[in-house]
CSV table of C-alpha atoms and ligand atoms in Angstrom, one decimal:
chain,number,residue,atom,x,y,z
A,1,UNK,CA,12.9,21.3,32.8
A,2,UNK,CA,9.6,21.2,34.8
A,3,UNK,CA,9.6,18.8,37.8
A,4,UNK,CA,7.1,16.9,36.1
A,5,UNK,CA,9.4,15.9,33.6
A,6,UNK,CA,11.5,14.2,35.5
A,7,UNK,CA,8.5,11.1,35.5
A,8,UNK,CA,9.1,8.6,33.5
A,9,UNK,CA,7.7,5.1,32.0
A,10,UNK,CA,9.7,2.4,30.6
A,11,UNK,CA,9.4,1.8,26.8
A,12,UNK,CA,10.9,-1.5,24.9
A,13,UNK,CA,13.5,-1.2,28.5
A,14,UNK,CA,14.2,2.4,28.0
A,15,UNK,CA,13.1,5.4,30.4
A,16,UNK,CA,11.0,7.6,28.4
A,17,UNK,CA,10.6,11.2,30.3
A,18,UNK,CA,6.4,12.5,30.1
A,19,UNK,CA,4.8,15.6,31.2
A,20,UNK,CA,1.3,15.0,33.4
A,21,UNK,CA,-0.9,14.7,30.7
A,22,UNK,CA,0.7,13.5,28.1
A,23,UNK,CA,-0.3,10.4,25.9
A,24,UNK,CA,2.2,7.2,25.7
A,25,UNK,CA,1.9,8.1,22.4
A,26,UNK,CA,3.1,11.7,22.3
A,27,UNK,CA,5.9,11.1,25.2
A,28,UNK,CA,7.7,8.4,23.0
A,29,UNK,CA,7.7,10.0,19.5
A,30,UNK,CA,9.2,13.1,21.7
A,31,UNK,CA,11.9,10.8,22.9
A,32,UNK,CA,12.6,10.0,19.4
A,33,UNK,CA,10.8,6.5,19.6
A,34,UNK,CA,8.4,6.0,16.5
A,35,UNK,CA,4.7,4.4,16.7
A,36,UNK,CA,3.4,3.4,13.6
A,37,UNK,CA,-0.2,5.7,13.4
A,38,UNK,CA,-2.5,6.1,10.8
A,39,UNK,CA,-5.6,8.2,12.3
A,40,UNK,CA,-3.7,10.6,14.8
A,41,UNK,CA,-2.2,13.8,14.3
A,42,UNK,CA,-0.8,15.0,17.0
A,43,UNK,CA,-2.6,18.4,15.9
A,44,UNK,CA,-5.5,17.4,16.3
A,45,UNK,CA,-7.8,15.5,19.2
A,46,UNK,CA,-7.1,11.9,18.7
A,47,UNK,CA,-10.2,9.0,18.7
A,48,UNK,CA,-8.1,5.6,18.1
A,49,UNK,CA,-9.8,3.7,15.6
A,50,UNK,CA,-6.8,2.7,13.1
A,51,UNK,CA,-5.6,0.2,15.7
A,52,UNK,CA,-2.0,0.8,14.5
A,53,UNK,CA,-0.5,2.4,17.7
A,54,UNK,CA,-1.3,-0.4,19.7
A,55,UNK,CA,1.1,-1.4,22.6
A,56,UNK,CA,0.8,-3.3,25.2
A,57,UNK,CA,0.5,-1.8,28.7
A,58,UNK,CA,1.7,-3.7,31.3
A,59,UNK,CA,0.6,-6.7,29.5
A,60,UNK,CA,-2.8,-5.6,28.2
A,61,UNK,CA,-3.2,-3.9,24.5
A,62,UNK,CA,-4.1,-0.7,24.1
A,63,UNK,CA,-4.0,2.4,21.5
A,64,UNK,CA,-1.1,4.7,22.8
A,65,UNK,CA,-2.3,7.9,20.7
A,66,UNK,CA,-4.9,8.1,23.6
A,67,UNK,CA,-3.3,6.0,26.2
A,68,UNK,CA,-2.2,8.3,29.3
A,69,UNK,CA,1.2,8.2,30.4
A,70,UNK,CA,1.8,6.6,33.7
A,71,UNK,CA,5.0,6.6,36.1
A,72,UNK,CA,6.6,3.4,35.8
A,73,UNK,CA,4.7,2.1,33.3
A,74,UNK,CA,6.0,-1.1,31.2
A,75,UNK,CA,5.4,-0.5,27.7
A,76,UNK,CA,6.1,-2.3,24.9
A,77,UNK,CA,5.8,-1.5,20.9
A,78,UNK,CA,8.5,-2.9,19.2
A,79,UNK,CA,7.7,-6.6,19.2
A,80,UNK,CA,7.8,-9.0,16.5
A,81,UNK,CA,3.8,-9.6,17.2
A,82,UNK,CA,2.8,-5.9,17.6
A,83,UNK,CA,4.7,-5.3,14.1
A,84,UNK,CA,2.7,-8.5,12.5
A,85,UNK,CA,-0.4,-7.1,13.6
A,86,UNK,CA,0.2,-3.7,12.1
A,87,UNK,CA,1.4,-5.2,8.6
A,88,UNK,CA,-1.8,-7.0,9.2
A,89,UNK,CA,-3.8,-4.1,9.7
A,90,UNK,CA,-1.8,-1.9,6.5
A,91,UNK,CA,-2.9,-4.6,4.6
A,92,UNK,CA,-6.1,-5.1,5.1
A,93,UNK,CA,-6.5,-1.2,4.9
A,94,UNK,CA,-4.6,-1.5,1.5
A,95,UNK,CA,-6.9,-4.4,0.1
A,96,UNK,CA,-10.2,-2.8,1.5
A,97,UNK,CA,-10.2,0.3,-0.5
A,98,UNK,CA,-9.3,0.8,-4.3
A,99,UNK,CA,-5.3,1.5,-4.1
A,100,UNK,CA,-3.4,1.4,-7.0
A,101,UNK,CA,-0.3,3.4,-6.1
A,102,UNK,CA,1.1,3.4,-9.7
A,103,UNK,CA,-1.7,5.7,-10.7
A,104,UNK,CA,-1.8,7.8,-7.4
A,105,UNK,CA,-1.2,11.6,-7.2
A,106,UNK,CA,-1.1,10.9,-3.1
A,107,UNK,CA,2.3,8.3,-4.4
A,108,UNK,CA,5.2,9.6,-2.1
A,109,UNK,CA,3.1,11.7,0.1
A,110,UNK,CA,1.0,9.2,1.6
A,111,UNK,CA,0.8,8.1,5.3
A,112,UNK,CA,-0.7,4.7,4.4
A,113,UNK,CA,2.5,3.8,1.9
A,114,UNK,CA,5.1,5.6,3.9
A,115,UNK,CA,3.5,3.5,7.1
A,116,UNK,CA,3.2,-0.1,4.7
A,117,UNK,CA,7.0,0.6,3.5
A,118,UNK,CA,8.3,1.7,7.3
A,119,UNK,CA,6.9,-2.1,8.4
A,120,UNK,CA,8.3,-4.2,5.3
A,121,UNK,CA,4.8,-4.8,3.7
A,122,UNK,CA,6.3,-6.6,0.9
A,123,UNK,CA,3.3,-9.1,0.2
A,124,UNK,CA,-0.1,-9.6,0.4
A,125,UNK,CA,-2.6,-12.3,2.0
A,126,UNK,CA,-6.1,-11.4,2.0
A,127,UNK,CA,-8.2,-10.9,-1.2
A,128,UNK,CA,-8.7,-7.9,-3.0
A,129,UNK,CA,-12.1,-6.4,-2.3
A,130,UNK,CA,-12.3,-4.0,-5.5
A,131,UNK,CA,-15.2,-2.2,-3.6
A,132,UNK,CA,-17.5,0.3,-5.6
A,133,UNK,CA,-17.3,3.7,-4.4
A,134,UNK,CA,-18.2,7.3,-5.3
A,135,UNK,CA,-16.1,10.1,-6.5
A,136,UNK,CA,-16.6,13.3,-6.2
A,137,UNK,CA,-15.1,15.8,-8.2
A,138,UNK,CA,-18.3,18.5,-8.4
A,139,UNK,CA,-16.2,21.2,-6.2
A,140,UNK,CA,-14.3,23.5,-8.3
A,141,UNK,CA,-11.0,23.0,-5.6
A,142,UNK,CA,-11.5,19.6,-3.8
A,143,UNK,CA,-11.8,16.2,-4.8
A,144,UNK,CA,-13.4,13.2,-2.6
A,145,UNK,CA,-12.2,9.6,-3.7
A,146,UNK,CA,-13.5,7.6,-1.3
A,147,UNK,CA,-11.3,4.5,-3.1
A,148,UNK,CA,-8.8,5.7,-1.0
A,149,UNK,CA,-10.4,6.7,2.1
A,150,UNK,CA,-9.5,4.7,5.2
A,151,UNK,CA,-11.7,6.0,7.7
A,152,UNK,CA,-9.4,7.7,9.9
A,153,UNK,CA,-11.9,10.2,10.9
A,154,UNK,CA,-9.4,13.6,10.5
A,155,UNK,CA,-10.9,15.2,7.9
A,156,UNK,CA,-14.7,14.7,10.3
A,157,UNK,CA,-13.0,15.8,13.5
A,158,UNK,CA,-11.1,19.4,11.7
A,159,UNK,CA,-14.0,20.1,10.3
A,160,UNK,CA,-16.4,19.8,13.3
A,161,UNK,CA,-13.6,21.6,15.6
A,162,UNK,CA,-11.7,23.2,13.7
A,163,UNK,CA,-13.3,24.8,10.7
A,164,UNK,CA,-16.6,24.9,12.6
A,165,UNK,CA,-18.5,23.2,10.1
A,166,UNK,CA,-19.2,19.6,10.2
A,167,UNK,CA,-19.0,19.6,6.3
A,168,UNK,CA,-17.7,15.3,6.7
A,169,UNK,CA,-19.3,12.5,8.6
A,170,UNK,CA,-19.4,8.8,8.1
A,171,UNK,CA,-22.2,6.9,8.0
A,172,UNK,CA,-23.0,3.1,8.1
A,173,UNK,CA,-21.9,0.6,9.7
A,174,UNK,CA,-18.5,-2.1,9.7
A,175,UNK,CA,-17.1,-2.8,5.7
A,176,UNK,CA,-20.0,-0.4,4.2
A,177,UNK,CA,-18.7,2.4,6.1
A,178,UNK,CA,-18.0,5.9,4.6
A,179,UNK,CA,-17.5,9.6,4.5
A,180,UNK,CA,-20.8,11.5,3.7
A,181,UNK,CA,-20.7,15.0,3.1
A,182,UNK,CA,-23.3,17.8,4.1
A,183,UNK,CA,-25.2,19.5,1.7
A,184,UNK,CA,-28.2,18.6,0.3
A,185,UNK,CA,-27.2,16.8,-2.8
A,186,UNK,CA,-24.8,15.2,-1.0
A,187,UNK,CA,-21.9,16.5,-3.1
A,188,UNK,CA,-19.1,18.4,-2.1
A,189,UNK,CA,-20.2,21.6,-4.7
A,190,UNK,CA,-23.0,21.9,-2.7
A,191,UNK,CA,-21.6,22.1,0.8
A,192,UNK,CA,-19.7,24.8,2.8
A,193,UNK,CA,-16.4,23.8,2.2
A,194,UNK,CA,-13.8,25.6,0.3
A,195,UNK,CA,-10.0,25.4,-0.3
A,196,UNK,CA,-8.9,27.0,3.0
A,197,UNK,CA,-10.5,24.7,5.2
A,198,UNK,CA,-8.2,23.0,7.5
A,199,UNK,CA,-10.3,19.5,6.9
A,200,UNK,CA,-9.0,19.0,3.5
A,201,UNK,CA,-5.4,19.4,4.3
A,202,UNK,CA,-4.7,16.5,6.6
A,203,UNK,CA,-6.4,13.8,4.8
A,204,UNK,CA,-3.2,11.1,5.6
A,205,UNK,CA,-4.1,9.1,1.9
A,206,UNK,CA,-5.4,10.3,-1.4
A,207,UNK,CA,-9.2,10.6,-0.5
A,208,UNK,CA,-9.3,14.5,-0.3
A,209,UNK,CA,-7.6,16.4,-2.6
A,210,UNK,CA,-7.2,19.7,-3.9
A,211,UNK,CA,-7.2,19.8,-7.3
A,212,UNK,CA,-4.6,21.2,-9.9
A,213,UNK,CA,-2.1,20.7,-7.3
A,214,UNK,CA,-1.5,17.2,-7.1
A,215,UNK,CA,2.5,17.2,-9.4
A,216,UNK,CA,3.4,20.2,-8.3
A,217,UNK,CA,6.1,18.3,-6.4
A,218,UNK,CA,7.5,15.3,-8.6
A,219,UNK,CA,7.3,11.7,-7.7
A,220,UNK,CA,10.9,10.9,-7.0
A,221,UNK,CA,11.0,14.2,-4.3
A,222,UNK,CA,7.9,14.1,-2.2
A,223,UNK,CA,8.5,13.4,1.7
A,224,UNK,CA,8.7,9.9,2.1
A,225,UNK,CA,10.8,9.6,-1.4
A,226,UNK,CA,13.3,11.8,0.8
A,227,UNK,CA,13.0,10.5,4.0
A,228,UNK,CA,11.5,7.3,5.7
A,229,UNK,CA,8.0,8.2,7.8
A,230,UNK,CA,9.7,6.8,10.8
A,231,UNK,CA,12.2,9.5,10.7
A,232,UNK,CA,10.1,12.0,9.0
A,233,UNK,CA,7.2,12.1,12.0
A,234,UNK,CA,9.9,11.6,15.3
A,235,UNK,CA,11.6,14.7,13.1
A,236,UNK,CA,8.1,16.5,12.9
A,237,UNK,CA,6.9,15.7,16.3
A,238,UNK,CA,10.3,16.7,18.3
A,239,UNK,CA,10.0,20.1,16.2
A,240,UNK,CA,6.3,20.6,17.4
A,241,UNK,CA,7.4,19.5,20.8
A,242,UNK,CA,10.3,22.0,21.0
A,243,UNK,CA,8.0,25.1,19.2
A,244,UNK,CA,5.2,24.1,21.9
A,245,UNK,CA,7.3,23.6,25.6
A,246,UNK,CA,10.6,24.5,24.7
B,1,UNK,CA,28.4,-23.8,-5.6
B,2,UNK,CA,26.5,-27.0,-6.6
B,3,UNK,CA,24.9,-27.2,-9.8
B,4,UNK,CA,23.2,-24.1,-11.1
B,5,UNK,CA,19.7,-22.7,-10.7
B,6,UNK,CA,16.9,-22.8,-13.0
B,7,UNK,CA,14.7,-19.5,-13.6
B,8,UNK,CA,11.4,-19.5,-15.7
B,9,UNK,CA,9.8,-16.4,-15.7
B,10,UNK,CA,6.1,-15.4,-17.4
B,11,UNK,CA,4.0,-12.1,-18.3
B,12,UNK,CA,0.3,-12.8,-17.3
B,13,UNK,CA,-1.8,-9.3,-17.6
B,14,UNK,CA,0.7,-7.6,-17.6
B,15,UNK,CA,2.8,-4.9,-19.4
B,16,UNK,CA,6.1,-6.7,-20.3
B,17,UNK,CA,7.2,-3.8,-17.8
B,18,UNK,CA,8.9,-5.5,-15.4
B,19,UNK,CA,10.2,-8.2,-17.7
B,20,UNK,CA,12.3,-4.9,-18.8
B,21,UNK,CA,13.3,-3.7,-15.7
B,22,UNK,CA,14.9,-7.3,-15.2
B,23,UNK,CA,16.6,-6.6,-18.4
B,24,UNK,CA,17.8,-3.5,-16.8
B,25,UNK,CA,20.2,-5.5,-14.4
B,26,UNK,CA,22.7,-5.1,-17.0
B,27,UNK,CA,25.6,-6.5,-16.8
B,28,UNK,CA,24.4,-8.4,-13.2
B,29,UNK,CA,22.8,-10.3,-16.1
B,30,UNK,CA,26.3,-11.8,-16.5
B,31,UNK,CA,26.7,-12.4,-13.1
B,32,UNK,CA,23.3,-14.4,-13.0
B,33,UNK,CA,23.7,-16.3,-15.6
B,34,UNK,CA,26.8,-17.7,-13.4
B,35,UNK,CA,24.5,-18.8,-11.5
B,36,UNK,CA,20.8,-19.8,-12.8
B,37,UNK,CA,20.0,-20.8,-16.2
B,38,UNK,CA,17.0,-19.2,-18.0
B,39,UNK,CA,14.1,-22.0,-18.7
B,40,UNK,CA,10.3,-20.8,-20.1
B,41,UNK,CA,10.7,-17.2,-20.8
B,42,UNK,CA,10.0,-14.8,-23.1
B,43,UNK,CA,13.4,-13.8,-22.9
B,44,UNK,CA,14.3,-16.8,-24.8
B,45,UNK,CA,11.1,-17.5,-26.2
B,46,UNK,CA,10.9,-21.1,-24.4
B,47,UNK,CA,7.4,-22.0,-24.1
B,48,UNK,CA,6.7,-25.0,-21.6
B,49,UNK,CA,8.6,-25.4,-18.7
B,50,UNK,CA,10.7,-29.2,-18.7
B,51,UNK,CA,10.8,-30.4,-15.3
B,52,UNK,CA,11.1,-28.7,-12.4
B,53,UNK,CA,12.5,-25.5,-12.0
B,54,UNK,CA,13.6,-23.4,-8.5
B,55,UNK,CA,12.2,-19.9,-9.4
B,56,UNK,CA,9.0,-18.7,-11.3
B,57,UNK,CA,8.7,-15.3,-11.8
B,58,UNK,CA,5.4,-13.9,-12.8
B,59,UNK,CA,4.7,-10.6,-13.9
B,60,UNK,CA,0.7,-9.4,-14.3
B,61,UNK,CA,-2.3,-10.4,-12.9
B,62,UNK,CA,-4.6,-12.5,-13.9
B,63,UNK,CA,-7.4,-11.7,-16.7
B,64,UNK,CA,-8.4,-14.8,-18.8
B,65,UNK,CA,-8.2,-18.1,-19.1
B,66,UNK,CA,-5.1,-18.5,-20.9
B,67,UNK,CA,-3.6,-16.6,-17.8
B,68,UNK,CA,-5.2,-19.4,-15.1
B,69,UNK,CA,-3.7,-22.4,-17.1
B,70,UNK,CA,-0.2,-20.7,-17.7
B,71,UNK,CA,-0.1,-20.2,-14.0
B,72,UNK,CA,-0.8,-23.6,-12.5
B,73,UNK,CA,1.7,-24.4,-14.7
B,74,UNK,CA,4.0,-22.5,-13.2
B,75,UNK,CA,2.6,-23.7,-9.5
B,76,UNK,CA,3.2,-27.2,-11.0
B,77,UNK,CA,6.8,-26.9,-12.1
B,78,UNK,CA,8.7,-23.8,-10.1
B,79,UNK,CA,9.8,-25.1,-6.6
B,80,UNK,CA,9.5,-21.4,-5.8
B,81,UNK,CA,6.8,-19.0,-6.9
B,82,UNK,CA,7.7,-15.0,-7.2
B,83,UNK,CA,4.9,-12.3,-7.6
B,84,UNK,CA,6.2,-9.6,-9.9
B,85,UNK,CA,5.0,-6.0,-9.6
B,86,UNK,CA,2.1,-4.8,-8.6
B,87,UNK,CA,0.0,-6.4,-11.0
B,88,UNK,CA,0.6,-10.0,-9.8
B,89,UNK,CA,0.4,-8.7,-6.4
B,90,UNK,CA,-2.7,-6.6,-5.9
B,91,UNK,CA,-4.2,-6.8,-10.1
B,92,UNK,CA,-2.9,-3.2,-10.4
B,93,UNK,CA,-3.6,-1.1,-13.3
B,94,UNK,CA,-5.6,-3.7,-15.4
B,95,UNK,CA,-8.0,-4.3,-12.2
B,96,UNK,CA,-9.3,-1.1,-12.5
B,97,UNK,CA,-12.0,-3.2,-14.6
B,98,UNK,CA,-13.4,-4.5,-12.0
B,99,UNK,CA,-15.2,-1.6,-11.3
B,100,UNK,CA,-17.2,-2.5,-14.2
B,101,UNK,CA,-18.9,-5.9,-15.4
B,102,UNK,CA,-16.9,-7.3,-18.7
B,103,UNK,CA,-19.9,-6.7,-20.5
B,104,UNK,CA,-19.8,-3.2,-20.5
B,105,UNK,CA,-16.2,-2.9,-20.7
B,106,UNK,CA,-16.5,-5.1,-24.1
B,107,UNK,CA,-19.0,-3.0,-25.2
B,108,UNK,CA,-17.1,0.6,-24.6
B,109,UNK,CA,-13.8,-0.6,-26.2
B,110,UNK,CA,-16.0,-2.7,-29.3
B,111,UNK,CA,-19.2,-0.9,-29.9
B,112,UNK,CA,-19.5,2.9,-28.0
B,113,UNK,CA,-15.5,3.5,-28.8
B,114,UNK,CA,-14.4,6.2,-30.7
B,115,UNK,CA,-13.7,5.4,-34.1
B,116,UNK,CA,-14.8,1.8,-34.2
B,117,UNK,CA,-15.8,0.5,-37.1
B,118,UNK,CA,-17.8,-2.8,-38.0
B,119,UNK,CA,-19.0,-2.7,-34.0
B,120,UNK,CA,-19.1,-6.3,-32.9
B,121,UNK,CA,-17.3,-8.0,-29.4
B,122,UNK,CA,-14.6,-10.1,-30.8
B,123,UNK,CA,-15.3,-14.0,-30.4
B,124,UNK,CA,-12.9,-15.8,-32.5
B,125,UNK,CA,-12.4,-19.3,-30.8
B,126,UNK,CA,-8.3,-18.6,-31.2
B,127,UNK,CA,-9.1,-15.4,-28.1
B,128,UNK,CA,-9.4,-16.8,-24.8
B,129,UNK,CA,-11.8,-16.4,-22.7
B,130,UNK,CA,-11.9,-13.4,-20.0
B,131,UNK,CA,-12.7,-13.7,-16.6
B,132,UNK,CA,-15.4,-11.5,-14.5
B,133,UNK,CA,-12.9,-9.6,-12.4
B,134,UNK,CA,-8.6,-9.8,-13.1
B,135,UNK,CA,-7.3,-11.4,-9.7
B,136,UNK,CA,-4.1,-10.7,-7.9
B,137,UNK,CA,-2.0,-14.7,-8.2
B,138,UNK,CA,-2.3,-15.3,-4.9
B,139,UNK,CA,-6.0,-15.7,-5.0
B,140,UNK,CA,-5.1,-18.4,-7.3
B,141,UNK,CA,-2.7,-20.3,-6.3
B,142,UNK,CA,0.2,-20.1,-3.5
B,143,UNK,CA,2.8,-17.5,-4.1
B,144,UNK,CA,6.0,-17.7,-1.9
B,145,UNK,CA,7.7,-14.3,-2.8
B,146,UNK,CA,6.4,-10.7,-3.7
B,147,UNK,CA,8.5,-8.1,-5.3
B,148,UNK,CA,6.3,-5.2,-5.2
B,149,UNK,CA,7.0,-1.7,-7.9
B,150,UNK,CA,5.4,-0.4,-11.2
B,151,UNK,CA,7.8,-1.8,-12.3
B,152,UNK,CA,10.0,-2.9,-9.6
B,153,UNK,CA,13.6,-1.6,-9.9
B,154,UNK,CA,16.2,-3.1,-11.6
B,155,UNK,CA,18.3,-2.5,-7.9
B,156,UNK,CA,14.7,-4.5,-6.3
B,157,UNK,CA,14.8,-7.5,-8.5
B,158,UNK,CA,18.2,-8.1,-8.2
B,159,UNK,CA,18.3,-8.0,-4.6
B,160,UNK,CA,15.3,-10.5,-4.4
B,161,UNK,CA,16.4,-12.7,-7.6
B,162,UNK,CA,20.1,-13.1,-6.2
B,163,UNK,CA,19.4,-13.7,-2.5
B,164,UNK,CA,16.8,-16.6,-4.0
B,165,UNK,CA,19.5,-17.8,-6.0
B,166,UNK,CA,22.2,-17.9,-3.3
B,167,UNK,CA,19.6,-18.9,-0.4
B,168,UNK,CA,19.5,-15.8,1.1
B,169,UNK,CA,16.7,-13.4,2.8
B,170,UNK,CA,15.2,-12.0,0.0
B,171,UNK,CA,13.3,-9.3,2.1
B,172,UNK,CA,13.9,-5.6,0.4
B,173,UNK,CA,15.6,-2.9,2.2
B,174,UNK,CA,13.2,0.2,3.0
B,175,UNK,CA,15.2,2.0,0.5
B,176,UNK,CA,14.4,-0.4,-2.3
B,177,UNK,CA,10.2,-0.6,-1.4
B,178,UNK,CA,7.9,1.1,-3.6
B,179,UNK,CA,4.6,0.3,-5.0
B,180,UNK,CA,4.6,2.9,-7.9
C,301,SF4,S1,-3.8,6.7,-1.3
C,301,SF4,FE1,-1.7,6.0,-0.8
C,301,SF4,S2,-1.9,3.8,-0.6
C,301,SF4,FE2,-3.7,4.6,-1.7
C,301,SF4,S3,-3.2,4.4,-3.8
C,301,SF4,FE3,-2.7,6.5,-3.2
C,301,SF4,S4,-0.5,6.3,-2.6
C,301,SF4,FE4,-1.3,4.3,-2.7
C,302,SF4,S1,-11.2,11.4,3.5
C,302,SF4,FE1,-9.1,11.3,4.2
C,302,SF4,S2,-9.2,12.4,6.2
C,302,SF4,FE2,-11.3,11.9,5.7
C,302,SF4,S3,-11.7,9.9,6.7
C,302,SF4,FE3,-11.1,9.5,4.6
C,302,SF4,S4,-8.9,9.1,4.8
C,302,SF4,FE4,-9.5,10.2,6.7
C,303,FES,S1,-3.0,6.2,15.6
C,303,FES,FE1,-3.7,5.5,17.5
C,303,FES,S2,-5.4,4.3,16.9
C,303,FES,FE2,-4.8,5.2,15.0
C-alpha cells in the first residue's frame, strides 16, 4: 500500500480509501461501491455530460466521474432523491431517442438498459418524442443509428485521442443535437474509419455498430442477462484497478 | 380475505402477446382465480365492463379510435389501471410508424405493396379511424402500474397481478425487469 492510500473520504458513512488523483468516481467503484454512469469509461478521459453520477459533495451536487477526491470528504450517492433523479434522467434518455428494445441487437448488452433495470425503471412519465433521425448503414463494417444515440460523447473523444482521427463530432445545439461524421458526404463510407477503430467499440447503446456481428451472442446470455451492471462494472473496475496498481 | 377481486383486462395495438404470457401462469391461474374474478376480457369474451372493477390490464398501444374509446372505458371503470408490455408503455413495435405520416404508410401497405391487387386505401365505415402517430396509454389517460417486457414474463405478471390483488408492492425484482 502507498502512503497515499491510507486517505480517505466518507461515502453514504463508509471510509472509502483514494489515491491523490483519483476521481470520487473511480475511488468508490474500487471500493466496490457502484455509481450509476452512462458517458464515462473509466478508459477513457471523462467530460460529464450524462448527469447520472451525480452526488452530492458536502452538500452541493456534482458529477463524481470528474469530481476529485478529497480527504474527509462527505459524499453521498445513494439517496432516495439522487436515485429519482437518475430514473428521471434514464428516462428521459429512453423517450428522447427511438428505443424499442424488443427489436434491438444492442438488447442485453446495453449500458442504458442494464443502467434503467439496475434503478427499477419500471414506468414511464414524459411523452414519447418519436424523433426523426438518420441511419447510416453506407460502411461495409459499421453502422450509425442515431435513434439510439444518447450523446455520451465516447465514441467523439476515442476517436479524437485515441484513434487519431476525429472521424465523430456533434453538432447543434440542446434537443437537435447529434453525431456528425467527417467526410465529405457526411456518411460513414466516406470517412476514415474502419472496423479496428477503437471509437466504434465503446459505443455504451446501440448507435454504433459493427455489422454481421450483432447475434453472435444470444439474447438470453449477453452481460447484463448474466449479471446485473451494478455488479458487472464494480467487477470490471476492481479488475482494471488491480491490473493497473496492484 | 374479503370478497374477491375483479380483473378486466384489454388488447389495444397490440399483439395478443402478452395476453398469452398471462395464460402462461399456468396453474397460478388456479390460484388467481381464488382470488379475482375475470370481468371484460378476451379471455372470456366479455365485452363491456359492469361496474367498477379493481384492476384493468391493457396490453398495446394506442392506434385508432376504437383503441381511445376502449380505453377511457377502462379509465372509467378499473379502480386501478395496469400498462402491459412495452407497447402500452412506450408504443413499442407498432410506433415504429411514426416515423412516417399515415398517409404514406396507407399507401405502401394498399397501393405500392407487393402483390396488391385492386389498389385502393380501405375506407369502409365498419374500420375505425387511425390516428397520426400510435401513443404510449399514458399520454392518454392516467396509468397507475407498468409491467414492462415483449412480452412480459409469465414469472413478471404474476408477481405484479398477485401483489395488486393481495395489496402488496407490486415493484419487480431486477431479476424479473426486461424490456425485450
Ligand atoms: S440501444 Fe439499448 S435502450 Fe436503446 S433500444 Fe437498444 S437495447 Fe434498448
Ligand atoms: S454513437 Fe454511441 S458512443 Fe457515440 S455519442 Fe452516440 S451513444 Fe455515444
Ligand atoms: S458518468 Fe459522470 S456525468 Fe456521465
Amino acid at each position: 500500500m502507498s502512503p497515499d492510500s491510507k486517505k480517505t473520504f466518507r461515502l453514504d458513512g463508509r471510509e472509502i480509501p483514494f489515491r491523490e488523483g483519483q476521481t470520487v468516481f473511480d475511488a468508490a467503484m474500487a471500493a466496490g461501491v457502484y455509481i450509476p454512469h452512462l458517458c464515462h469509461n473509466p478508459d477513457f478521459e471523462p467530460h460529464s455530460s450524462c448527469r447520472l453520477c451525480t452526488v452530492i459533495v458536502n452538500g452541493r451536487p456534482f458529477a463524481s466521474c470528474t469530481q476529485p477526491a478529497v480527504a474527509g470528504q462527505d459524499v453521498r450517492s445513494d439517496t432516495p432523491e439522487l436515485n429519482e433523479m437518475r430514473r428521471d434522467l434514464t428516462d428521459m434518455l429512453l423517450v428522447e431517442g427511438n428505443h424499442y428494445c424488443p427489436a434491438c441487437e444492442k438488447s442485453g448488452s446495453c449500458r442504458l438498459q442494464a443502467t434503467a433495470y439496475a434503478l427499477g425503471l419500471q414506468d414511464s412519465h414524459f411523452p414519447q418524442l418519436f424523433p426523426h433521425r438518420d441511419v447510416d448503414a453506407s460502411h461495409p463494417d459499421i453502422i450509425l443509428d442515431r435513434d439510439r444515440c444518447i450523446l455520451c460523447g465516447l465514441c467523439v473523444r476515442i476517436s479524437r485521442s485515441v484513434d487519431k482521427k476525429n472521424v465523430f463530432t456533434m453538432t447543434g445545439r440542446g434537443i437537435a443535437t447529434t453525431i456528425v461524421v467527417d467526410s465529405p458526404s457526411g456518411l460513414l463510407a466516406d470517412s476514415k474509419v474502419s472496423r479496428d477503430d477503437e471509437a466504434v467499440q465503446h459505443c455504451p447503446v446501440g448507435a454504433l455498430m459493427m455489422k454481421g456481428e450483432a447475434f453472435k451472442v444470444p439474447i438470453g446470455q449477453r452481460p447484463y442477462d448474466r449479471a446485473p451492471i451494478n455488479e458487472d462494472s464494480v467487477a470490471r473496475f476492481r479488475a482494471r484497478e488491480a491490473a493497473l496498481h496492484g | 380475505m374479503a370478497s374477491k377481486r375483479k380483473i378486466a383486462t384489454c388488447s389495444l395495438a397490440g399483439c395478443f402477446g402478452c395476453h398469452m404470457s398471462l395464460l402462461d401462469i399456468d396453474e397460478r391461474l388456479l390460484e388467481l382465480l381464488e382470488l379475482a374474478d375475470f370481468d371484460r376480457s378476451p379471455i372470456n369474451d366479455i365485452k363491456a365492463i359492469h361496474g367498477v372493477v379493481d384492476i384493468g390490464l391493457i396490453e398495446g398501444g394506442v392506434c385508432n379510435v376504437e383503441n381511445v374509446h376502449l380505453l377511457h372505458h377502462f379509465r372509467d371503470h378499473c379502480r386501478i389501471l395496469v400498462a402491459v408490455g412495452e407497447c402500452a408503455m412506450t408504443g413499442g413495435i407498432p410506433s415504429m410508424r411514426n416515423h412516417h405520416s399515415l398517409k404514406s404508410c396507407l399507401e405502401e401497405s394498399y397501393i405500392r405493396g407487393v402483390g396488391v391487387e385492386n389498389a385502393h386505401i380501405p375506407d369502409d365505415p365498419e374500420l375505425p379511424l387511425l390516428l397520426n402517430k400510435v401513443y404510449p396509454l399514458h399520454e392518454v389517460v392516467r396509468v397507475d402500474y407498468y409491467v414492462p417486457g415483449c412480452p412480459p414474463s409469465a414469472d413478471a405478471l404474476w408477481h405484479v397481478l398477485s401483489a395488486l390483488v393481495t395489496g402488496r408492492d407490486p415493484h419487480l425484482p431486477p431479476a424479473l425487469l426486461k424490456y425485450d
